XYZ file of C-alpha atoms in Angstrom:
773
model
C 249.337 61.239 262.332
C 245.924 60.263 263.024
C 243.755 63.383 264.558
C 240.343 62.585 266.005
C 236.938 62.699 263.508
C 234.397 65.413 264.118
C 231.491 64.025 262.961
C 229.875 67.039 260.687
C 232.138 69.755 261.493
C 234.201 71.820 259.445
C 236.055 73.294 261.845
C 236.897 70.692 264.053
C 239.337 70.877 267.513
C 241.266 68.365 268.663
C 243.385 69.375 271.586
C 245.825 66.538 270.797
C 249.895 66.102 271.347
C 251.949 63.370 269.596
C 255.443 62.943 270.123
C 257.946 60.797 267.984
C 261.043 60.002 267.015
C 261.915 60.744 263.535
C 265.366 60.551 261.631
C 267.907 62.894 261.126
C 267.329 62.895 257.880
C 264.043 63.682 256.863
C 263.360 66.341 254.746
C 259.703 67.623 254.989
C 257.548 66.886 258.548
C 253.937 66.478 257.268
C 249.914 66.876 258.033
C 246.860 64.897 256.678
C 243.777 65.547 256.939
C 241.259 63.293 256.090
C 236.977 63.033 255.679
C 235.388 60.150 257.036
C 232.551 59.728 255.134
C 229.104 57.170 256.517
C 230.633 54.155 255.407
C 233.754 54.545 257.903
C 235.945 55.234 254.502
C 238.421 57.866 254.671
C 239.316 60.126 251.753
C 242.304 62.670 251.740
C 241.190 66.775 252.505
C 244.862 67.792 251.568
C 247.589 68.101 253.928
C 250.885 70.365 255.728
C 253.830 70.209 254.757
C 256.645 71.676 256.704
C 260.323 71.918 255.549
C 262.957 70.369 258.012
C 264.909 74.243 257.331
C 261.862 76.095 258.315
C 261.096 73.789 261.727
C 263.397 76.503 263.796
C 260.973 79.246 262.295
C 257.997 77.709 263.805
C 259.773 75.607 267.263
C 257.163 75.910 270.201
C 254.102 78.512 268.270
C 250.605 78.381 267.207
C 250.637 78.306 263.815
C 248.050 78.605 261.159
C 248.930 76.698 257.889
C 247.037 76.291 254.607
C 246.318 72.485 253.637
C 247.630 71.995 249.888
C 246.518 69.536 247.678
C 247.523 66.094 247.369
C 249.511 64.551 244.500
C 251.788 63.025 243.174
C 253.893 66.563 242.987
C 253.544 67.056 246.686
C 254.307 63.768 247.643
C 258.472 63.657 246.223
C 260.444 61.880 248.266
C 263.585 59.868 247.139
C 267.618 60.569 246.030
C 269.307 59.723 242.788
C 272.651 58.912 242.633
C 273.522 59.966 239.236
C 277.354 60.583 236.662
C 277.847 63.400 234.011
C 280.572 62.547 231.908
C 281.547 64.437 228.999
C 283.847 63.795 225.987
C 285.012 64.644 222.508
C 285.459 61.981 219.543
C 286.484 62.208 216.394
C 284.869 61.110 213.451
C 286.542 59.769 210.591
C 286.553 62.638 208.744
C 288.473 64.718 211.492
C 285.262 66.632 212.937
C 284.650 66.795 216.689
C 282.031 65.469 218.809
C 280.536 66.415 222.717
C 279.272 63.162 223.750
C 277.330 63.357 226.942
C 277.470 59.786 228.893
C 274.750 60.230 232.049
C 275.386 56.861 234.433
C 272.074 56.466 236.685
C 273.210 54.690 239.019
C 271.020 54.463 241.677
C 268.072 55.208 244.048
C 267.228 55.598 247.871
C 264.074 55.845 249.728
C 261.493 56.090 246.042
C 257.841 55.817 247.997
C 255.019 53.552 247.647
C 251.911 54.098 245.809
C 249.063 52.018 245.831
C 250.956 49.502 247.870
C 253.820 48.388 244.796
C 257.398 49.935 244.024
C 258.531 48.981 240.355
C 260.233 52.016 239.373
C 262.202 53.276 236.558
C 263.535 55.735 235.176
C 263.941 57.753 232.006
C 266.887 60.158 230.990
C 266.606 62.816 228.562
C 268.424 65.317 227.234
C 266.278 68.938 226.862
C 266.468 72.074 225.013
C 265.425 75.094 222.887
C 264.883 73.166 219.483
C 265.571 69.209 221.002
C 264.479 66.470 223.450
C 265.876 62.550 223.482
C 264.746 60.407 225.785
C 265.736 57.505 226.807
C 264.910 54.160 229.481
C 265.961 52.560 231.648
C 264.903 48.815 232.690
C 261.941 48.549 235.131
C 263.437 47.167 238.517
C 260.572 45.278 240.513
C 259.511 45.171 244.093
C 262.009 47.791 245.240
C 261.996 51.310 246.786
C 265.673 51.468 246.519
C 267.007 50.088 243.043
C 270.200 49.729 241.166
C 269.867 50.533 237.792
C 273.623 50.987 236.580
C 272.894 51.491 232.871
C 274.339 54.456 230.666
C 272.559 56.144 227.764
C 274.961 58.242 225.613
C 273.956 61.527 223.611
C 275.348 64.182 220.895
C 275.846 67.455 222.513
C 277.192 69.876 219.682
C 277.794 68.508 215.692
C 280.399 71.733 215.141
C 281.386 71.914 211.258
C 285.491 72.358 212.003
C 287.529 71.174 215.381
C 289.370 74.107 217.199
C 291.371 72.510 220.044
C 292.061 75.915 221.123
C 288.303 75.878 222.002
C 286.424 73.548 221.589
C 283.746 73.620 223.898
C 283.252 77.149 222.533
C 281.859 76.189 219.576
C 278.253 76.624 220.086
C 278.182 78.051 223.783
C 274.734 79.557 223.681
C 273.636 76.379 223.211
C 275.149 74.194 225.535
C 274.322 76.390 228.101
C 270.507 75.872 227.314
C 270.839 72.379 227.778
C 269.690 69.836 230.425
C 269.714 66.454 231.309
C 266.442 65.957 233.063
C 265.905 62.379 235.204
C 261.802 61.124 235.664
C 261.683 58.354 238.319
C 257.851 55.830 237.148
C 256.362 53.821 239.235
C 255.717 51.201 236.708
C 251.414 50.553 236.986
C 248.810 48.077 235.929
C 246.208 50.057 236.666
C 244.814 52.111 233.832
C 245.395 55.649 234.481
C 248.759 55.358 233.912
C 252.603 55.092 235.369
C 252.766 57.273 238.410
C 255.361 60.100 238.727
C 257.574 59.598 241.322
C 259.891 63.083 240.534
C 262.015 64.059 238.865
C 265.610 66.459 238.496
C 266.885 68.724 236.194
C 270.510 68.994 235.640
C 272.612 71.912 233.516
C 275.003 70.990 231.431
C 276.975 74.196 232.518
C 278.462 72.256 235.484
C 280.601 70.080 233.029
C 282.384 73.358 232.314
C 285.024 72.604 235.173
C 285.528 69.556 234.714
C 284.117 66.529 232.327
C 282.338 64.899 234.978
C 280.669 65.324 237.612
C 279.809 62.541 239.578
C 276.587 63.082 242.347
C 273.803 62.798 244.660
C 270.592 64.398 243.727
C 267.212 64.639 246.136
C 263.825 64.155 243.689
C 262.059 67.075 243.322
C 258.613 67.835 242.203
C 257.332 68.669 239.050
C 257.990 72.588 239.023
C 258.642 72.415 242.141
C 255.228 70.943 243.618
C 253.487 74.851 242.856
C 250.099 74.858 242.240
C 248.197 77.962 242.449
C 245.827 77.653 245.449
C 242.883 80.404 246.336
C 243.366 81.566 249.575
C 240.974 79.203 252.268
C 240.605 76.558 249.352
C 241.039 73.727 251.652
C 241.227 75.209 255.199
C 244.018 75.278 257.046
C 245.130 73.504 260.007
C 246.704 74.895 263.481
C 249.583 73.706 264.922
C 252.280 73.652 267.885
C 255.590 71.828 266.516
C 258.490 71.788 268.839
C 260.957 69.951 267.486
C 264.878 69.134 268.473
C 267.725 68.040 267.428
C 271.160 66.721 269.439
C 274.265 65.377 268.209
C 275.169 63.751 271.458
C 278.904 62.916 272.505
C 280.066 59.690 273.801
C 279.920 59.732 277.584
C 282.959 61.116 279.037
C 282.522 64.578 277.908
C 279.128 65.451 279.904
C 281.118 63.690 282.861
C 280.879 67.014 284.795
C 277.283 68.337 284.419
C 275.963 64.990 285.026
C 278.023 64.880 288.154
C 276.626 68.080 288.946
C 273.131 67.397 288.740
C 273.196 63.685 289.670
C 274.365 65.252 293.376
C 271.118 67.603 293.350
C 269.339 65.530 295.887
C 272.256 66.075 298.134
C 272.418 70.189 298.159
C 271.201 72.137 300.626
C 269.108 73.888 300.391
C 267.951 71.792 296.906
C 266.990 75.423 295.566
C 271.264 75.693 295.115
C 271.232 72.276 292.627
C 271.635 72.337 289.273
C 268.761 70.604 288.463
C 266.575 72.228 290.774
C 268.291 75.611 288.763
C 267.148 74.022 285.555
C 263.425 74.181 286.169
C 264.267 77.910 287.399
C 265.623 79.437 283.841
C 262.985 76.845 281.874
C 260.441 78.146 280.184
C 258.040 75.761 281.017
C 258.747 73.464 284.162
C 257.388 70.759 281.471
C 260.451 71.152 279.300
C 263.682 70.027 282.259
C 260.948 67.996 284.238
C 261.272 65.654 280.840
C 265.011 65.006 280.178
C 265.632 65.284 284.455
C 263.294 62.361 285.433
C 265.142 60.174 282.374
C 267.972 61.139 283.691
C 267.372 60.283 287.574
C 265.588 57.280 286.468
C 268.149 56.095 284.725
C 270.837 56.708 287.276
C 268.548 55.616 290.303
C 268.803 58.685 291.789
C 265.055 59.946 290.706
C 263.543 58.971 294.624
C 266.052 61.234 296.385
C 265.944 63.772 294.271
C 262.128 64.015 293.743
C 261.950 63.372 297.908
C 264.135 66.747 298.230
C 262.158 69.037 296.027
C 259.101 67.547 297.566
C 259.902 68.626 300.471
C 261.428 71.898 299.720
C 257.924 72.834 297.670
C 256.296 71.139 301.551
C 257.937 73.984 303.413
C 256.835 76.815 300.565
C 253.518 75.773 300.877
C 251.205 77.333 303.621
C 247.293 75.430 303.300
C 247.270 71.121 302.817
C 244.749 71.736 300.398
C 246.894 73.039 297.638
C 249.843 70.848 297.778
C 251.381 69.862 294.125
C 248.467 71.593 293.156
C 250.254 73.893 291.184
C 252.643 72.884 287.955
C 255.342 73.086 289.847
C 259.024 71.079 289.292
C 257.916 68.798 291.404
C 254.305 68.084 289.893
C 255.819 67.732 286.787
C 258.628 65.696 287.528
C 256.055 63.191 289.095
C 253.277 63.296 286.067
C 257.029 61.989 284.218
C 257.867 59.836 286.289
C 254.630 58.025 286.466
C 254.348 57.890 282.668
C 257.385 55.926 282.333
C 258.104 53.654 285.216
C 253.968 53.119 284.903
C 252.751 52.702 282.192
C 252.654 48.850 282.252
C 250.805 49.401 284.963
C 248.725 51.622 283.246
C 247.880 48.621 280.730
C 248.021 45.675 283.539
C 244.968 47.978 285.647
C 242.238 49.345 283.361
C 242.909 48.093 280.033
C 240.133 45.315 280.275
C 237.754 47.347 281.642
C 238.627 49.911 279.650
C 237.713 47.771 276.907
C 234.351 45.369 277.683
C 233.175 49.679 278.683
C 233.905 50.574 275.020
C 232.228 47.043 273.970
C 229.046 47.068 275.836
C 228.213 50.474 273.946
C 225.398 50.925 276.196
C 224.233 54.437 277.026
C 225.198 56.085 280.030
C 224.408 59.758 279.959
C 222.886 61.364 283.137
C 222.566 64.988 282.254
C 218.259 65.582 282.287
C 218.955 68.282 279.368
C 221.072 65.959 276.610
C 219.116 62.478 277.583
C 217.780 61.518 274.513
C 213.882 60.599 274.243
C 214.643 57.010 274.104
C 216.890 57.147 276.874
C 215.343 55.829 280.081
C 217.692 58.210 283.105
C 217.558 55.355 286.057
C 218.941 52.243 283.545
C 221.198 54.608 282.258
C 222.860 55.800 285.906
C 222.545 51.945 286.614
C 224.585 51.063 284.045
C 227.138 54.365 284.557
C 227.011 53.040 288.240
C 228.273 49.253 287.654
C 230.814 50.499 285.116
C 232.258 53.174 287.909
C 232.229 49.865 290.308
C 234.337 48.221 287.789
C 236.627 50.300 287.137
C 236.595 51.993 291.024
C 237.739 47.900 291.932
C 239.965 47.661 289.258
C 242.236 50.075 290.665
C 241.774 49.779 294.206
C 242.751 46.181 294.464
C 245.623 46.917 291.901
C 247.987 48.195 294.484
C 250.028 44.888 294.364
C 251.141 45.068 290.512
C 252.393 48.898 291.212
C 256.026 49.678 290.996
C 258.290 49.879 293.024
C 259.404 53.723 292.169
C 256.583 55.040 292.589
C 255.962 53.378 295.856
C 258.946 54.705 297.088
C 257.410 58.393 295.710
C 254.402 58.386 297.723
C 256.381 56.815 300.443
C 258.676 59.997 300.785
C 255.525 62.319 299.588
C 253.113 61.012 302.544
C 256.130 61.401 304.701
C 256.620 64.736 304.029
C 252.988 65.277 303.882
C 252.367 64.029 307.577
C 255.315 66.292 309.116
C 254.600 69.689 307.286
C 251.076 69.175 308.889
C 250.948 67.264 311.457
C 247.667 68.506 312.756
C 245.750 67.026 309.664
C 245.029 63.608 309.428
C 243.672 63.702 305.587
C 246.962 64.836 304.357
C 249.104 62.046 303.977
C 246.601 60.414 301.999
C 245.848 63.512 300.025
C 249.165 64.044 299.154
C 249.655 60.530 297.374
C 246.113 60.233 295.621
C 246.508 63.754 293.669
C 248.680 61.410 291.942
C 247.868 58.459 291.711
C 243.868 59.168 291.220
C 244.112 63.324 289.525
C 246.770 62.983 287.729
C 247.390 58.844 286.744
C 244.383 57.609 286.660
C 241.877 60.318 285.563
C 243.529 61.345 282.443
C 243.877 57.230 280.975
C 239.918 56.765 281.503
C 239.334 60.329 279.668
C 241.340 59.384 276.613
C 242.598 56.192 277.129
C 243.589 56.362 273.010
C 246.702 58.782 274.355
C 247.849 56.332 276.775
C 247.415 52.674 274.120
C 244.413 51.831 275.962
C 242.217 51.464 272.938
C 243.986 51.385 269.366
C 241.571 54.135 267.898
C 239.452 56.864 269.064
C 236.326 56.656 270.877
C 232.923 57.409 269.363
C 230.954 60.437 270.881
C 228.560 58.561 273.224
C 232.039 55.897 274.765
C 233.907 59.184 275.212
C 230.878 60.990 277.128
C 230.653 57.705 279.088
C 234.944 57.700 279.957
C 234.151 61.061 281.035
C 231.737 60.682 283.795
C 233.464 57.724 284.927
C 236.962 59.795 285.243
C 235.139 62.540 286.959
C 233.366 60.137 289.675
C 236.602 57.939 289.747
C 238.702 61.265 290.337
C 235.619 62.236 293.227
C 236.180 59.132 294.793
C 240.220 59.195 295.153
C 240.438 62.690 296.643
C 238.974 61.642 300.060
C 236.798 65.320 300.008
C 234.907 65.482 303.140
C 232.241 67.261 300.906
C 231.733 64.443 298.281
C 228.547 66.254 296.180
C 229.787 69.913 297.139
C 232.989 69.245 294.375
C 230.791 68.939 291.288
C 229.532 71.823 289.645
C 226.357 69.899 287.834
C 224.225 69.369 289.958
C 222.795 65.674 288.221
C 226.561 64.473 288.300
C 225.800 65.199 292.729
C 223.277 63.125 292.093
C 225.067 61.106 290.861
C 226.912 60.249 293.322
C 225.161 59.237 296.817
C 225.198 56.089 295.055
C 228.945 55.944 296.692
C 228.773 57.846 299.664
C 228.847 54.295 301.171
C 232.092 54.172 303.560
C 233.417 51.153 302.195
C 234.235 53.225 298.448
C 236.314 55.673 301.176
C 238.323 52.820 303.357
C 238.690 51.000 299.830
C 241.157 54.170 298.836
C 242.253 54.650 302.376
C 243.890 50.825 302.053
C 244.853 50.582 298.458
C 246.263 54.156 298.762
C 248.107 52.808 302.645
C 249.775 49.726 300.286
C 250.443 51.749 297.305
C 252.878 54.676 299.314
C 254.105 51.867 301.864
C 257.745 51.103 302.292
C 259.915 47.985 303.478
C 262.582 50.659 304.443
C 262.355 51.216 308.011
C 262.644 55.428 308.475
C 263.868 56.172 312.084
C 262.780 59.577 312.860
C 258.752 58.424 310.742
C 256.027 61.080 311.994
C 254.345 58.277 310.740
C 252.013 54.727 312.808
C 252.887 51.743 310.772
C 250.237 51.311 308.111
C 248.043 48.024 308.866
C 248.603 46.236 305.375
C 246.544 43.260 306.344
C 245.105 40.786 309.323
C 243.594 37.772 309.556
C 243.521 33.983 310.703
C 246.390 31.446 309.254
C 247.620 28.291 310.485
C 251.750 28.306 311.199
C 253.485 25.633 311.633
C 255.500 25.600 314.779
C 259.955 26.280 313.645
C 260.974 23.662 316.965
C 263.476 26.433 317.811
C 263.806 24.443 321.362
C 265.755 20.502 321.718
C 263.093 19.393 321.115
C 260.155 21.350 320.235
C 257.442 19.498 317.841
C 257.127 20.857 314.476
C 253.343 21.236 314.466
C 250.406 23.302 313.225
C 248.429 26.407 315.249
C 246.122 28.653 314.511
C 247.166 32.437 314.724
C 245.791 35.853 313.575
C 248.836 37.733 311.647
C 248.974 41.549 311.026
C 251.111 42.964 308.393
C 252.117 46.568 308.749
C 254.222 48.040 306.305
C 257.212 47.405 309.194
C 256.696 44.223 310.192
C 255.111 41.130 310.224
C 253.547 39.331 313.582
C 251.007 36.210 315.076
C 249.468 36.244 318.113
C 247.161 34.486 319.920
C 244.108 35.866 318.814
C 242.874 39.234 318.113
C 243.961 41.964 320.371
C 246.815 39.815 322.497
C 250.594 40.964 322.258
C 252.163 39.292 319.527
C 253.379 36.078 319.749
C 256.468 36.944 317.650
C 257.636 39.808 314.627
C 259.462 39.201 311.286
C 260.726 43.226 310.602
C 259.798 43.386 306.905
C 263.478 43.864 305.538
C 264.157 40.514 307.453
C 261.403 38.753 305.029
C 264.015 37.030 302.261
C 261.387 35.536 300.015
C 257.290 34.846 299.330
C 256.400 31.315 297.580
C 254.012 29.302 297.423
C 254.622 26.057 299.407
C 253.240 22.271 297.833
C 250.741 21.685 300.397
C 250.916 18.020 300.283
C 253.906 17.714 302.517
C 252.870 19.593 304.941
C 248.859 17.935 304.753
C 248.449 21.463 306.176
C 246.183 24.128 303.998
C 247.964 27.307 304.492
C 244.693 29.836 304.634
C 241.430 28.859 304.359
C 240.717 29.790 300.371
C 243.164 29.909 297.843
C 242.351 33.601 297.244
C 243.126 34.115 300.627
C 246.378 32.852 300.262
C 246.763 34.503 296.898
C 246.156 37.685 298.901
C 248.581 36.895 301.374
C 251.369 36.240 298.745
C 250.776 39.178 296.611
C 250.888 41.583 299.423
C 254.144 40.156 301.435
C 255.612 39.963 298.084
C 254.980 44.226 297.578
C 256.327 45.510 301.031
C 259.597 42.967 300.594
C 260.229 42.977 297.190
C 263.193 45.811 298.040
C 265.256 43.699 300.530
C 268.440 43.327 299.504
C 269.267 40.281 301.003
C 266.614 38.125 299.118
C 266.743 34.556 298.253
C 267.499 33.588 294.818
C 266.386 29.667 295.716
C 263.820 27.934 298.555
C 262.491 24.677 299.300
C 258.679 24.367 297.430
C 258.375 21.282 299.990
C 258.943 20.509 303.730
C 262.396 19.039 305.923
C 260.824 15.742 306.583
C 262.411 12.424 308.517
C 265.467 14.535 308.138
C 265.575 15.244 304.849
C 264.383 17.979 302.044
C 261.459 16.276 300.344
C 261.924 18.196 297.206
C 265.723 17.749 296.372
C 266.414 15.410 299.130
C 268.894 17.373 300.930
C 269.678 15.967 304.863
C 270.944 19.670 305.929
C 267.817 21.830 307.157
C 269.869 24.453 306.143
C 271.549 23.290 302.815
C 270.486 25.959 300.014
C 267.448 25.803 297.750
C 266.408 24.103 294.545
C 264.436 25.426 293.100
C 264.340 29.016 291.537
C 262.263 31.853 293.191
C 259.730 33.694 291.555
C 260.517 37.227 290.341
C 257.495 38.405 291.873
C 255.374 40.921 291.046
C 256.560 43.454 287.297
C 257.415 46.306 289.622
C 261.419 47.345 288.109
C 259.662 48.149 284.321
C 263.365 48.290 282.462
C 263.292 51.607 280.609
C 265.095 52.237 277.285
C 266.848 55.396 278.316
C 270.561 56.956 277.033
C 271.453 58.610 279.718
C 274.288 60.656 277.592
C 271.441 62.241 274.910
C 269.691 63.400 278.623
C 272.530 65.263 279.287
C 272.860 66.525 276.356
C 269.534 68.095 276.199
C 270.084 69.067 279.667
C 273.091 70.976 278.193
C 270.784 72.604 275.731
C 268.791 73.910 277.175
C 271.015 75.526 279.592
C 272.754 76.878 276.408
C 269.220 77.425 274.705
C 268.021 80.085 278.917
C 271.862 81.551 278.810
C 270.633 84.087 279.318
C 268.308 83.762 282.280
C 270.993 81.685 284.128
C 273.122 85.483 284.149
C 269.496 87.001 284.969
C 270.040 84.636 288.153
C 273.290 84.779 288.741
C 272.614 88.781 289.198
C 269.624 88.511 291.636
C 271.966 86.381 293.875
C 274.152 88.908 293.872
C 271.003 91.466 294.482
C 270.168 89.380 297.573
C 273.465 88.569 298.581
C 274.679 92.871 299.498
C 270.877 94.357 299.685
C 268.250 93.861 302.438
C 265.419 95.839 300.832
C 262.970 94.994 298.015
C 264.448 93.505 295.332
C 263.349 94.084 291.104
C 261.131 92.513 289.793
C 263.000 90.716 287.118
C 264.567 88.698 290.126
C 261.307 88.143 292.147
C 259.906 85.176 289.696
C 263.016 82.889 290.835
C 262.806 80.769 293.783
C 266.690 80.908 295.774
C 267.191 80.064 299.366
C 270.586 80.789 299.818
C 272.173 83.425 296.861
C 276.211 82.240 297.555
C 275.195 78.182 297.253
C 273.134 79.287 294.489
C 275.230 81.494 293.492
C 278.604 79.006 293.510
C 275.783 76.453 291.425
C 275.822 78.444 288.631
C 279.404 79.413 287.655
C 279.715 75.167 287.686
C 276.784 74.906 285.190
C 277.849 77.814 283.037
C 281.368 76.534 283.531
C 280.300 72.715 282.340
C 277.932 74.251 279.795
C 280.955 76.619 278.343
C 282.798 73.578 277.956
C 280.309 71.506 275.794
C 279.954 74.422 273.951
C 283.248 74.858 272.813
C 283.651 70.617 271.995
C 280.151 70.985 269.967
C 282.354 74.257 268.062
C 285.103 72.049 267.618
C 282.517 69.234 265.598
C 280.783 71.718 263.071
C 283.995 73.514 262.543
C 285.123 69.205 261.497
C 281.546 68.324 260.100
C 282.139 71.468 257.808
C 285.833 70.224 256.860
C 284.879 67.183 256.065
C 281.389 67.329 254.403
C 280.739 66.949 250.277
C 277.886 68.976 249.087
C 276.566 66.113 246.473
C 277.248 62.552 248.938
C 274.841 60.437 249.831
C 274.714 61.974 252.923
C 273.791 65.400 251.426
C 272.704 65.369 247.851
C 271.950 68.286 246.155
C 268.844 69.960 246.467
C 269.340 69.411 250.236
C 268.530 72.668 251.852
C 268.783 72.757 255.677
C 272.920 71.253 254.362
C 273.122 74.282 252.380
C 271.383 76.699 255.432
C 273.743 75.209 257.532
C 277.183 76.167 254.806
C 276.133 79.487 254.745
C 275.995 80.017 258.423
C 279.470 77.891 259.035
C 280.434 80.835 256.189
C 278.744 84.361 257.729
C 279.182 83.562 261.205
C 281.635 82.597 263.357
C 281.204 80.496 265.819
C 279.293 81.337 269.419
C 280.811 81.025 272.525
C 280.457 81.258 275.752
């Protein structure tokens, strides 16, 4: 896990989040701290290693961890399969000897050291007065070596034989004997072979049975203990959130999943299961992540977000504060943009961000921070050019915005316009607050977190991106007093470059495009949004029996509702095509018509893009089309005679609007169940709050006031259904744990000896009864 480098700083602050999937069988979660020298070489300072079984102890808590040294003893990983057998051997003279057969079968998951892993093992029978070692062959280039070698050791040397108590003859000596297996990496370096780990097995394990076959986790020497002075290497502050879920097959989740998916149809939406989850979770983000992923997976994200956005707007009194708080609506839309919009973000910003990073030109405009060698005017001009490139990249990217984001923005625009009908700008600010403030601006500020750059940017480039992000954020806000929105006077001065009307118009055109929808709403309070207009050449359809299919120049106008043309701008439309009736938008072979459609290829491309954008959700879109004209009784492309013959060429996919997401709906439902189970106490408090509001009209208790409850009876009904569904799943999990406890063997390949998390699990199962709701 990497963190930003901080030059000449012994107490760096990182403030960065990392999200990753980890294998269920891991033993440690480790964080390594490196020091980078002037030659950009990295040397390790230390690490923090948290055992799997300790993660819950630190779950979602800021904790300081002392750094540990990194050496062979602290980097042990892997497991060993060992078989021990004790047998009696009677010599020719009648004397009994006990021989031990130690068979080292295989290892798994050994570490790679210095780019290689050529492991071998030494097997030692050790005691107070003896140490006898034997060695396996070296296995080349493998982290999972198959040894399958047997070593024999003489354990006891009694002077006489007694069948009654053959093992007790030298009992004290045997108790002190152990088998030690050490794993090594055969190195070609002059420093010798590298230690990979060890295990120690006392021979007392053979008391109950003469054979013992088990898997063991490798351990560090002396358990990796090393005395450290307090703060010898320093400390690292971490906040680790670790979740582990067991996911059942889909049918187990049907009751809870169905309850969640109908949330958009519940009136009021505050009484729905999804909204209740947002109310009981301590952080809205906890609820937003699995909810968004589940609703996206099931194709219900737009109606759900539309419902909770409308509910939030009803509670909002000032149009300047809509969607500004960390509400469930804001968090869910943020998460949706993060999932569905990542490809769009890369297509839009990555080329220009890479260009800015590579140019490495100074852009500091704060006079206090300006270096002696820098020119303020030159820096301002360079920064202005950067802002212009980023601004243009964003405002011309509307046709690439994913469909699901456009549909969400359309719902936000409509809801805000209905709620605040006297504010003409609210239809823009409702959308710009998300797309500029929460989507583009953070990505410009920290491009590495959005995978726009492979590494963290250097301090100078980071400062440049900060200034660009601030400016873009203000340009997108469409606030009436732009300069006043900056706390820094130098930013207000710089913003004077962008006070031209063209910037505001570009933002509005962009917002119009990404918040338009071909789905016509008869209840809409919005006027149709003009997306593009201009002259084009159209071919007559020949609708009359003897009509000519000639070409005429017409003024075309496209809104989010219809596509019209007229003789001249300002005339009444001659013909109108509803957006939902557009079946395909394709570029045709101009030579077959002997006429160009638009004035230039750029204009033609713009028309194709915007028409494709507004019609891409139409359900009756064609899959094939004719790329040529129908002349002299046949299609020039395929020679078919009927002018209604099906197309011969496949339609293009259009824009990458619908990005396929790899989401497991059952896993997300299991996560939601876990959250409900975790916050069961708050669910019960919410039930009490519903009862209190239904019975009393007076002041409510303070502990109940945190919940949004618009309809106590409907909310109480949903709460009962949620608790019942959670209780059913809890019973299934309890049964699974009981079955697992019966079937699992300590020392098996899945749970090797030394697996402390499994030991804790066994202890919990034996000490406490199963919890039920």
